PDB file of C-alpha atoms in Angstrom:
ATOM      1  CA  MET A 164     -15.122  -6.254 -19.342  1.00 50.00           C
ATOM      2  CA  TYR A 165     -11.792  -4.631 -19.855  1.00 59.00           C
ATOM      3  CA  SER A 166     -13.074  -2.707 -22.826  1.00 69.00           C
ATOM      4  CA  TRP A 167     -15.844  -1.330 -20.614  1.00 72.00           C
ATOM      5  CA  PHE A 168     -13.182  -0.243 -18.118  1.00 71.00           C
ATOM      6  CA  VAL A 169     -11.087   1.479 -20.906  1.00 71.00           C
ATOM      7  CA  SER A 170     -14.158   3.509 -22.010  1.00 72.00           C
ATOM      8  CA  LEU A 171     -14.549   5.157 -18.629  1.00 74.00           C
ATOM      9  CA  HIS A 172     -13.131   8.612 -17.807  1.00 71.00           C
ATOM     10  CA  PRO A 173      -9.621   8.133 -16.313  1.00 71.00           C
ATOM     11  CA  ALA A 174     -10.663   9.826 -13.063  1.00 75.00           C
ATOM     12  CA  LEU A 175     -13.376   7.284 -12.565  1.00 82.00           C
ATOM     13  CA  GLN A 176     -10.842   4.584 -13.407  1.00 83.00           C
ATOM     14  CA  ALA A 177      -8.703   5.648 -10.597  1.00 84.00           C
ATOM     15  CA  LEU A 178     -11.634   5.625  -8.219  1.00 88.00           C
ATOM     16  CA  LEU A 179     -12.655   2.067  -9.280  1.00 90.00           C
ATOM     17  CA  ALA A 180      -9.020   0.864  -8.906  1.00 90.00           C
ATOM     18  CA  GLY A 181      -8.913   2.275  -5.375  1.00 91.00           C
ATOM     19  CA  LEU A 182     -12.219   0.607  -4.518  1.00 93.00           C
ATOM     20  CA  PHE A 183     -10.843  -2.656  -5.906  1.00 93.00           C
ATOM     21  CA  THR A 184      -7.802  -2.503  -3.540  1.00 92.00           C
ATOM     22  CA  TRP A 185     -10.112  -1.682  -0.671  1.00 92.00           C
ATOM     23  CA  ALA A 186     -12.369  -4.618  -1.553  1.00 93.00           C
ATOM     24  CA  VAL A 187      -9.409  -7.071  -1.556  1.00 92.00           C
ATOM     25  CA  THR A 188      -8.555  -5.780   1.977  1.00 90.00           C
ATOM     26  CA  ALA A 189     -12.061  -6.414   3.062  1.00 92.00           C
ATOM     27  CA  LEU A 190     -11.847  -9.896   1.540  1.00 93.00           C
ATOM     28  CA  GLY A 191      -8.782 -10.628   3.660  1.00 89.00           C
ATOM     29  CA  ALA A 192     -10.511  -9.242   6.799  1.00 88.00           C
ATOM     30  CA  ALA A 193     -13.575 -11.483   6.069  1.00 91.00           C
ATOM     31  CA  ALA A 194     -11.429 -14.455   6.964  1.00 87.00           C
ATOM     32  CA  VAL A 195     -12.403 -13.932  10.655  1.00 86.00           C
ATOM     33  CA  PHE A 196     -15.902 -15.342   9.609  1.00 88.00           C
ATOM     34  CA  TRP A 197     -14.208 -18.689   8.961  1.00 84.00           C
ATOM     35  CA  THR A 198     -11.419 -18.985  11.400  1.00 74.00           C
ATOM     36  CA  GLY A 199     -10.213 -17.399  14.592  1.00 65.00           C
ATOM     37  CA  GLN A 200      -6.607 -17.492  13.820  1.00 71.00           C
ATOM     38  CA  VAL A 201      -4.070 -17.820  10.937  1.00 71.00           C
ATOM     39  CA  ASN A 202      -0.798 -19.797  10.861  1.00 78.00           C
ATOM     40  CA  ARG A 203       1.941 -17.403  11.722  1.00 81.00           C
ATOM     41  CA  LYS A 204       4.244 -18.827   8.957  1.00 88.00           C
ATOM     42  CA  LEU A 205       1.552 -18.338   6.470  1.00 84.00           C
ATOM     43  CA  LEU A 206       0.996 -14.739   7.691  1.00 83.00           C
ATOM     44  CA  ASP A 207       4.709 -13.994   7.567  1.00 88.00           C
ATOM     45  CA  SER A 208       4.941 -15.352   4.065  1.00 91.00           C
ATOM     46  CA  MET A 209       2.026 -13.139   2.951  1.00 86.00           C
ATOM     47  CA  LEU A 210       3.572 -10.064   4.600  1.00 87.00           C
ATOM     48  CA  GLY A 211       6.968 -10.794   2.834  1.00 92.00           C
ATOM     49  CA  PHE A 212       5.071 -11.286  -0.435  1.00 92.00           C
ATOM     50  CA  SER A 213       3.307  -7.856   0.152  1.00 89.00           C
ATOM     51  CA  GLY A 214       6.745  -6.207   0.678  1.00 91.00           C
ATOM     52  CA  GLY A 215       8.104  -7.651  -2.490  1.00 93.00           C
ATOM     53  CA  VAL A 216       5.149  -6.528  -4.545  1.00 91.00           C
ATOM     54  CA  MET A 217       5.388  -2.999  -3.129  1.00 91.00           C
ATOM     55  CA  LEU A 218       9.283  -2.830  -3.743  1.00 94.00           C
ATOM     56  CA  ALA A 219       8.717  -3.904  -7.417  1.00 93.00           C
ATOM     57  CA  ALA A 220       5.891  -1.487  -7.973  1.00 90.00           C
ATOM     58  CA  SER A 221       8.032   1.407  -6.392  1.00 92.00           C
ATOM     59  CA  TYR A 222      10.467   0.902  -9.278  1.00 92.00           C
ATOM     60  CA  TRP A 223       8.679  -0.571 -12.243  1.00 89.00           C
ATOM     61  CA  SER A 224       5.497   1.296 -11.972  1.00 86.00           C
ATOM     62  CA  LEU A 225       6.669   4.599 -10.343  1.00 89.00           C
ATOM     63  CA  LEU A 226      10.340   5.369 -10.291  1.00 92.00           C
ATOM     64  CA  ALA A 227      11.143   4.073 -13.831  1.00 89.00           C
ATOM     65  CA  PRO A 228       8.411   6.239 -15.387  1.00 87.00           C
ATOM     66  CA  ALA A 229       9.402   9.129 -13.343  1.00 89.00           C
ATOM     67  CA  ILE A 230      13.028   8.957 -14.545  1.00 91.00           C
ATOM     68  CA  GLN A 231      11.915   8.535 -18.195  1.00 87.00           C
ATOM     69  CA  ILE A 232       9.679  11.677 -17.853  1.00 86.00           C
ATOM     70  CA  SER A 233      12.471  13.647 -16.254  1.00 89.00           C
ATOM     71  CA  GLU A 234      14.820  12.859 -19.130  1.00 87.00           C
ATOM     72  CA  ARG A 235      12.729  15.207 -21.285  1.00 83.00           C
ATOM     73  CA  GLY A 236      12.778  18.050 -18.811  1.00 81.00           C
ATOM     74  CA  PRO A 237      15.141  20.922 -18.227  1.00 87.00           C
ATOM     75  CA  LEU A 238      16.693  19.542 -14.962  1.00 90.00           C
ATOM     76  CA  PRO A 239      19.006  16.647 -14.594  1.00 93.00           C
ATOM     77  CA  ALA A 240      17.050  13.370 -15.096  1.00 92.00           C
ATOM     78  CA  TRP A 241      17.927  12.194 -11.580  1.00 93.00           C
ATOM     79  CA  PHE A 242      16.748  15.389  -9.743  1.00 95.00           C
ATOM     80  CA  PRO A 243      12.793  15.106  -9.860  1.00 93.00           C
ATOM     81  CA  PRO A 244      12.871  11.355  -8.864  1.00 95.00           C
ATOM     82  CA  LEU A 245      15.417  12.049  -6.038  1.00 96.00           C
ATOM     83  CA  VAL A 246      13.417  14.922  -4.642  1.00 96.00           C
ATOM     84  CA  GLY A 247      10.052  13.054  -4.832  1.00 95.00           C
ATOM     85  CA  PHE A 248      11.454   9.822  -3.460  1.00 97.00           C
ATOM     86  CA  LEU A 249      12.930  11.459  -0.357  1.00 97.00           C
ATOM     87  CA  LEU A 250       9.946  13.714   0.200  1.00 96.00           C
ATOM     88  CA  GLY A 251       7.781  10.553   0.133  1.00 93.00           C
ATOM     89  CA  GLY A 252       9.794   8.858   2.815  1.00 93.00           C
ATOM     90  CA  ALA A 253       9.881  12.044   4.878  1.00 95.00           C
ATOM     91  CA  ALA A 254       6.165  12.466   4.602  1.00 91.00           C
ATOM     92  CA  LEU A 255       5.463   8.953   6.013  1.00 89.00           C
ATOM     93  CA  TRP A 256       8.131   9.456   8.724  1.00 90.00           C
ATOM     94  CA  SER A 257       6.425  12.647   9.729  1.00 90.00           C
ATOM     95  CA  LEU A 258       2.972  11.075   9.972  1.00 85.00           C
ATOM     96  CA  ASP A 259       4.492   8.227  12.040  1.00 83.00           C
ATOM     97  CA  LYS A 260       5.704  10.848  14.597  1.00 85.00           C
ATOM     98  CA  LEU A 261       2.623  13.076  14.538  1.00 83.00           C
ATOM     99  CA  LEU A 262      -0.195  10.468  14.840  1.00 81.00           C
ATOM    100  CA  PRO A 263      -0.543   7.858  17.524  1.00 80.00           C
ATOM    101  CA  HIS A 264      -0.475   4.249  16.122  1.00 75.00           C
ATOM    102  CA  LEU A 265       0.483   0.731  16.972  1.00 73.00           C
ATOM    103  CA  HIS A 266       2.276  -1.693  14.681  1.00 70.00           C
ATOM    104  CA  LEU A 267       1.005  -5.162  14.148  1.00 64.00           C
ATOM    105  CA  GLY A 268       2.232  -7.641  16.720  1.00 63.00           C
ATOM    106  CA  PHE A 269       3.485  -5.096  19.203  1.00 69.00           C
ATOM    107  CA  PRO A 270       2.134  -4.597  22.739  1.00 68.00           C
ATOM    108  CA  LEU A 271       0.082  -1.589  23.579  1.00 69.00           C
ATOM    109  CA  GLU A 272       3.017  -0.067  25.552  1.00 71.00           C
ATOM    110  CA  GLU A 273       5.040   0.232  22.419  1.00 71.00           C
ATOM    111  CA  ALA A 274       2.518   2.382  20.624  1.00 74.00           C
ATOM    112  CA  GLU A 275       4.292   5.181  18.633  1.00 77.00           C
ATOM    113  CA  GLY A 276       3.564   8.863  18.208  1.00 77.00           C
ATOM    114  CA  PRO A 277       1.966  11.129  20.836  1.00 79.00           C
ATOM    115  CA  LYS A 278       0.699   9.541  24.033  1.00 78.00           C
ATOM    116  CA  THR A 279      -2.988   8.646  23.793  1.00 74.00           C
ATOM    117  CA  SER A 280      -5.860   6.869  25.468  1.00 71.00           C
ATOM    118  CA  LEU A 281      -7.175   5.380  22.237  1.00 70.00           C
ATOM    119  CA  ARG A 282      -7.869   1.699  22.254  1.00 71.00           C
ATOM    120  CA  ARG A 283      -5.523  -0.905  20.794  1.00 69.00           C
ATOM    121  CA  ALA A 284      -7.993  -1.571  17.845  1.00 68.00           C
ATOM    122  CA  VAL A 285      -8.045   2.085  16.849  1.00 73.00           C
ATOM    123  CA  LEU A 286      -4.274   2.369  17.057  1.00 76.00           C
ATOM    124  CA  LEU A 287      -3.800  -0.595  14.831  1.00 72.00           C
ATOM    125  CA  VAL A 288      -6.203   0.755  12.248  1.00 73.00           C
ATOM    126  CA  ILE A 289      -4.492   4.148  12.278  1.00 78.00           C
ATOM    127  CA  ALA A 290      -1.104   2.355  11.620  1.00 77.00           C
ATOM    128  CA  ILE A 291      -2.484   0.437   8.607  1.00 75.00           C
ATOM    129  CA  THR A 292      -4.325   3.332   7.324  1.00 78.00           C
ATOM    130  CA  LEU A 293      -1.112   5.479   7.345  1.00 79.00           C
ATOM    131  CA  HIS A 294       0.621   2.690   5.284  1.00 76.00           C
ATOM    132  CA  ASN A 295      -2.259   2.411   2.915  1.00 83.00           C
ATOM    133  CA  ILE A 296      -2.188   6.115   1.871  1.00 86.00           C
ATOM    134  CA  PRO A 297       0.840   5.883  -0.355  1.00 87.00           C
ATOM    135  CA  GLU A 298      -0.686   2.858  -2.019  1.00 87.00           C
ATOM    136  CA  GLY A 299      -3.790   4.789  -2.952  1.00 89.00           C
ATOM    137  CA  LEU A 300      -1.686   7.869  -4.002  1.00 86.00           C
ATOM    138  CA  ALA A 301       0.472   5.475  -6.235  1.00 88.00           C
ATOM    139  CA  ILE A 302      -2.680   4.229  -7.883  1.00 89.00           C
ATOM    140  CA  GLY A 303      -4.141   7.732  -8.436  1.00 86.00           C
ATOM    141  CA  VAL A 304      -0.780   9.084  -9.775  1.00 85.00           C
ATOM    142  CA  ALA A 305      -0.486   6.184 -12.221  1.00 85.00           C
ATOM    143  CA  PHE A 306      -3.960   6.830 -13.626  1.00 84.00           C
ATOM    144  CA  GLY A 307      -3.356  10.625 -13.511  1.00 78.00           C
ATOM    145  CA  GLY A 308      -0.324  10.131 -15.744  1.00 76.00           C
ATOM    146  CA  VAL A 309      -2.650   8.530 -18.257  1.00 73.00           C
ATOM    147  CA  ILE A 310      -4.973  11.470 -18.083  1.00 63.00           C
ATOM    148  CA  ALA A 311      -2.035  13.864 -18.416  1.00 56.00           C
ATOM    149  CA  GLY A 312      -1.036  12.153 -21.647  1.00 53.00           C
ATOM    150  CA  SER A 313       2.428  11.123 -20.473  1.00 54.00           C
ATOM    151  CA  GLN A 314       4.162   8.714 -22.901  1.00 52.00           C
ATOM    152  CA  ALA A 315       5.942   7.139 -19.931  1.00 51.00           C
ATOM    153  CA  THR A 316       2.709   5.926 -18.320  1.00 59.00           C
ATOM    154  CA  SER A 317      -0.037   3.756 -19.756  1.00 73.00           C
ATOM    155  CA  LEU A 318      -3.447   2.486 -18.718  1.00 78.00           C
ATOM    156  CA  SER A 319      -2.253  -1.077 -18.729  1.00 80.00           C
ATOM    157  CA  ALA A 320       0.618  -0.256 -16.442  1.00 81.00           C
ATOM    158  CA  ALA A 321      -1.649   1.549 -14.066  1.00 84.00           C
ATOM    159  CA  VAL A 322      -4.009  -1.433 -14.025  1.00 85.00           C
ATOM    160  CA  ALA A 323      -1.079  -3.728 -13.332  1.00 86.00           C
ATOM    161  CA  LEU A 324      -0.093  -1.509 -10.388  1.00 87.00           C
ATOM    162  CA  ALA A 325      -3.712  -1.718  -9.009  1.00 89.00           C
ATOM    163  CA  ILE A 326      -3.754  -5.475  -9.372  1.00 89.00           C
ATOM    164  CA  GLY A 327      -0.354  -5.761  -7.570  1.00 87.00           C
ATOM    165  CA  ILE A 328      -1.405  -3.659  -4.791  1.00 89.00           C
ATOM    166  CA  GLY A 329      -4.753  -5.472  -4.546  1.00 89.00           C
ATOM    167  CA  LEU A 330      -2.826  -8.821  -4.210  1.00 85.00           C
ATOM    168  CA  GLN A 331      -0.752  -7.483  -1.280  1.00 83.00           C
ATOM    169  CA  ASN A 332      -3.667  -6.011   0.409  1.00 86.00           C
ATOM    170  CA  PHE A 333      -5.287  -9.384   1.148  1.00 87.00           C
ATOM    171  CA  PRO A 334      -2.823 -10.332   3.911  1.00 81.00           C
ATOM    172  CA  GLU A 335      -3.101  -6.852   5.375  1.00 80.00           C
ATOM    173  CA  GLY A 336      -6.803  -7.418   5.908  1.00 84.00           C
ATOM    174  CA  ILE A 337      -5.969 -10.689   7.689  1.00 83.00           C
ATOM    175  CA  ALA A 338      -3.242  -9.146   9.664  1.00 76.00           C
ATOM    176  CA  VAL A 339      -5.480  -6.458  11.180  1.00 77.00           C
ATOM    177  CA  ALA A 340      -8.590  -8.601  11.686  1.00 82.00           C
ATOM    178  CA  MET A 341      -7.146 -11.763  13.133  1.00 80.00           C
ATOM    179  CA  PRO A 342      -5.290 -10.213  16.103  1.00 74.00           C
ATOM    180  CA  LEU A 343      -8.421  -8.344  17.080  1.00 74.00           C
ATOM    181  CA  ARG A 344     -10.502 -11.474  16.960  1.00 78.00           C
ATOM    182  CA  GLY A 345      -7.813 -13.212  18.981  1.00 73.00           C
ATOM    183  CA  GLU A 346      -8.201 -10.560  21.660  1.00 70.00           C
ATOM    184  CA  GLY A 347     -11.898 -11.377  22.046  1.00 75.00           C
ATOM    185  CA  MET A 348     -13.410  -8.775  19.723  1.00 78.00           C
ATOM    186  CA  SER A 349     -16.581  -9.985  17.844  1.00 84.00           C
ATOM    187  CA  ARG A 350     -16.246 -11.287  14.265  1.00 88.00           C
ATOM    188  CA  TRP A 351     -18.096  -8.310  12.876  1.00 89.00           C
ATOM    189  CA  LYS A 352     -16.066  -5.740  14.789  1.00 85.00           C
ATOM    190  CA  SER A 353     -12.824  -7.487  13.704  1.00 84.00           C
ATOM    191  CA  PHE A 354     -13.917  -7.396  10.095  1.00 89.00           C
ATOM    192  CA  TRP A 355     -15.051  -3.788  10.316  1.00 86.00           C
ATOM    193  CA  TYR A 356     -11.712  -2.565  11.607  1.00 80.00           C
ATOM    194  CA  GLY A 357      -9.864  -4.887   9.048  1.00 81.00           C
ATOM    195  CA  GLN A 358     -11.585  -3.337   6.057  1.00 86.00           C
ATOM    196  CA  LEU A 359     -11.635   0.152   7.496  1.00 81.00           C
ATOM    197  CA  SER A 360      -7.910   0.398   7.294  1.00 75.00           C
ATOM    198  CA  ALA A 361      -7.999   0.372   3.479  1.00 84.00           C
ATOM    199  CA  ALA A 362     -10.962   2.745   3.085  1.00 86.00           C
ATOM    200  CA  VAL A 363      -8.458   5.626   2.585  1.00 87.00           C
ATOM    201  CA  GLU A 364      -7.130   4.089  -0.646  1.00 90.00           C
ATOM    202  CA  PRO A 365      -9.980   5.232  -2.966  1.00 91.00           C
ATOM    203  CA  VAL A 366      -9.863   8.700  -1.552  1.00 89.00           C
ATOM    204  CA  ALA A 367      -5.980   8.913  -1.892  1.00 89.00           C
ATOM    205  CA  ALA A 368      -6.378   7.625  -5.433  1.00 89.00           C
ATOM    206  CA  ILE A 369      -8.660  10.484  -6.499  1.00 87.00           C
ATOM    207  CA  ILE A 370      -6.338  13.028  -4.747  1.00 86.00           C
ATOM    208  CA  GLY A 371      -3.363  11.662  -6.516  1.00 84.00           C
ATOM    209  CA  ALA A 372      -5.061  11.678  -9.965  1.00 83.00           C
ATOM    210  CA  ALA A 373      -6.471  15.187  -9.397  1.00 81.00           C
ATOM    211  CA  ALA A 374      -3.065  16.574  -8.353  1.00 80.00           C
ATOM    212  CA  VAL A 375      -1.420  15.191 -11.558  1.00 78.00           C
ATOM    213  CA  VAL A 376      -4.177  16.434 -13.798  1.00 73.00           C
ATOM    214  CA  ALA A 377      -4.162  19.905 -12.332  1.00 72.00           C
ATOM    215  CA  ALA A 378      -0.476  20.245 -12.651  1.00 69.00           C
ATOM    216  CA  ALA A 379       1.075  17.789 -15.193  1.00 71.00           C
ATOM    217  CA  PRO A 380       4.708  19.050 -14.565  1.00 79.00           C
ATOM    218  CA  ILE A 381       4.578  17.484 -11.028  1.00 83.00           C
ATOM    219  CA  LEU A 382       4.060  13.972 -12.476  1.00 84.00           C
ATOM    220  CA  PRO A 383       7.703  12.724 -12.001  1.00 89.00           C
ATOM    221  CA  TYR A 384       7.701  14.234  -8.475  1.00 91.00           C
ATOM    222  CA  ALA A 385       4.318  12.661  -7.664  1.00 88.00           C
ATOM    223  CA  LEU A 386       5.373   9.198  -9.102  1.00 89.00           C
ATOM    224  CA  SER A 387       8.584   9.138  -7.145  1.00 93.00           C
ATOM    225  CA  PHE A 388       6.861  10.536  -3.976  1.00 92.00           C
ATOM    226  CA  ALA A 389       4.543   7.568  -3.974  1.00 90.00           C
ATOM    227  CA  ALA A 390       7.563   5.229  -4.540  1.00 93.00           C
ATOM    228  CA  GLY A 391       9.443   6.732  -1.520  1.00 94.00           C
ATOM    229  CA  ALA A 392       6.401   6.444   0.716  1.00 91.00           C
ATOM    230  CA  MET A 393       5.869   2.823  -0.302  1.00 91.00           C
ATOM    231  CA  VAL A 394       9.539   1.826   0.254  1.00 94.00           C
ATOM    232  CA  TYR A 395       9.372   3.468   3.605  1.00 92.00           C
ATOM    233  CA  VAL A 396       6.372   1.289   4.609  1.00 88.00           C
ATOM    234  CA  VAL A 397       8.152  -1.853   3.482  1.00 91.00           C
ATOM    235  CA  VAL A 398      11.327  -1.201   5.367  1.00 91.00           C
ATOM    236  CA  GLU A 399       9.759   0.240   8.494  1.00 86.00           C
ATOM    237  CA  GLU A 400       6.707  -2.073   8.859  1.00 83.00           C
ATOM    238  CA  LEU A 401       6.358  -5.139   6.567  1.00 85.00           C
ATOM    239  CA  ILE A 402       9.885  -6.573   6.668  1.00 90.00           C
ATOM    240  CA  PRO A 403      10.284  -6.141  10.551  1.00 88.00           C
ATOM    241  CA  GLU A 404       6.878  -7.588  11.144  1.00 84.00           C
ATOM    242  CA  SER A 405       7.443 -10.626   8.880  1.00 88.00           C
ATOM    243  CA  HIS A 406      10.655 -11.330  10.749  1.00 90.00           C
ATOM    244  CA  ARG A 407       9.264 -10.846  14.235  1.00 85.00           C
ATOM    245  CA  GLN A 408       8.559 -14.493  14.921  1.00 86.00           C
ATOM    246  CA  GLY A 409      11.750 -15.831  13.494  1.00 88.00           C
ATOM    247  CA  ASN A 410      10.496 -16.804  10.017  1.00 91.00           C
ATOM    248  CA  VAL A 411      13.234 -14.837   8.317  1.00 93.00           C
ATOM    249  CA  ASP A 412      14.062 -17.205   5.466  1.00 95.00           C
ATOM    250  CA  LEU A 413      10.425 -17.872   4.669  1.00 95.00           C
ATOM    251  CA  ALA A 414       9.564 -14.107   4.702  1.00 94.00           C
ATOM    252  CA  THR A 415      12.656 -13.358   2.436  1.00 96.00           C
ATOM    253  CA  VAL A 416      11.844 -15.958  -0.134  1.00 97.00           C
ATOM    254  CA  SER A 417       8.161 -14.737  -0.168  1.00 95.00           C
ATOM    255  CA  LEU A 418       9.494 -11.187  -0.693  1.00 95.00           C
ATOM    256  CA  MET A 419      11.561 -12.327  -3.723  1.00 96.00           C
ATOM    257  CA  ILE A 420       8.408 -14.010  -5.162  1.00 95.00           C
ATOM    258  CA  GLY A 421       6.341 -11.042  -4.670  1.00 93.00           C
ATOM    259  CA  PHE A 422       8.861  -8.850  -6.306  1.00 95.00           C
ATOM    260  CA  ALA A 423       9.056 -11.208  -9.288  1.00 95.00           C
ATOM    261  CA  VAL A 424       5.259 -11.464  -9.577  1.00 92.00           C
ATOM    262  CA  MET A 425       4.851  -7.636  -9.651  1.00 91.00           C
ATOM    263  CA  MET A 426       7.767  -7.258 -12.043  1.00 91.00           C
ATOM    264  CA  VAL A 427       6.164  -9.726 -14.454  1.00 91.00           C
ATOM    265  CA  LEU A 428       2.758  -8.032 -14.100  1.00 86.00           C
ATOM    266  CA  ASP A 429       4.099  -4.655 -14.885  1.00 84.00           C
ATOM    267  CA  VAL A 430       6.237  -5.695 -17.838  1.00 82.00           C
ATOM    268  CA  ALA A 431       3.735  -8.016 -19.324  1.00 80.00           C
ATOM    269  CA  LEU A 432       0.737  -5.610 -19.103  1.00 75.00           C
ATOM    270  CA  SER A 433       2.869  -2.692 -20.171  1.00 66.00           C
TER     271      SER A 433
END
């Protein structure tokens, strides 16, 4: 099966990887068909795990290759990763301010961004969609590095990144669908909104891969941009949400486990 994947064009590999991460989100959202609620401690542990995976991926799969590539360039090795990392965080911060959205677990009155009359379900999906964009970009850039022939990136490392992001997408699907079901929305609508939040990932993956292929010199900037955007999501959304109900120790331990799992995946498959 893996040999079949290897034989595909890298752009198609990026698309399939994005579809995989979307499918795992949909699988998590499908939990509404079997239960109407999820244990809060379990959810907080999964959110912590997701944060750990994203933090590890930000370094092992994105920043480390960006630094390695930059060492062969004309600029100081720290400059492209620094610029890309800060721009990634700034881009997510700007989207947070420009688009109306509502973070998980917050009342409607605490919606962020411009004032709007959009329904709670739509605002929740916008929030999760915003935070799935850097995940899709990270996948696309990783596969784009393979297309560009960078020695600092490899197909196995890109696959490891897609697997890691897929693992942490499962609780995201649950975290969107379950609250909607708890508010009285039908199971099908709850599932629909849950999976919809990750539909942007295949699109972002293609955009990331295309950008790197079109302009190979931007690869270290693109890798670190995705890293900065993912770190912003972890600190601004996942960690606060996992601590919101007081399960701080559980969420922290889960974050450590998630970090370790992603680190092992990246090192073992690289």
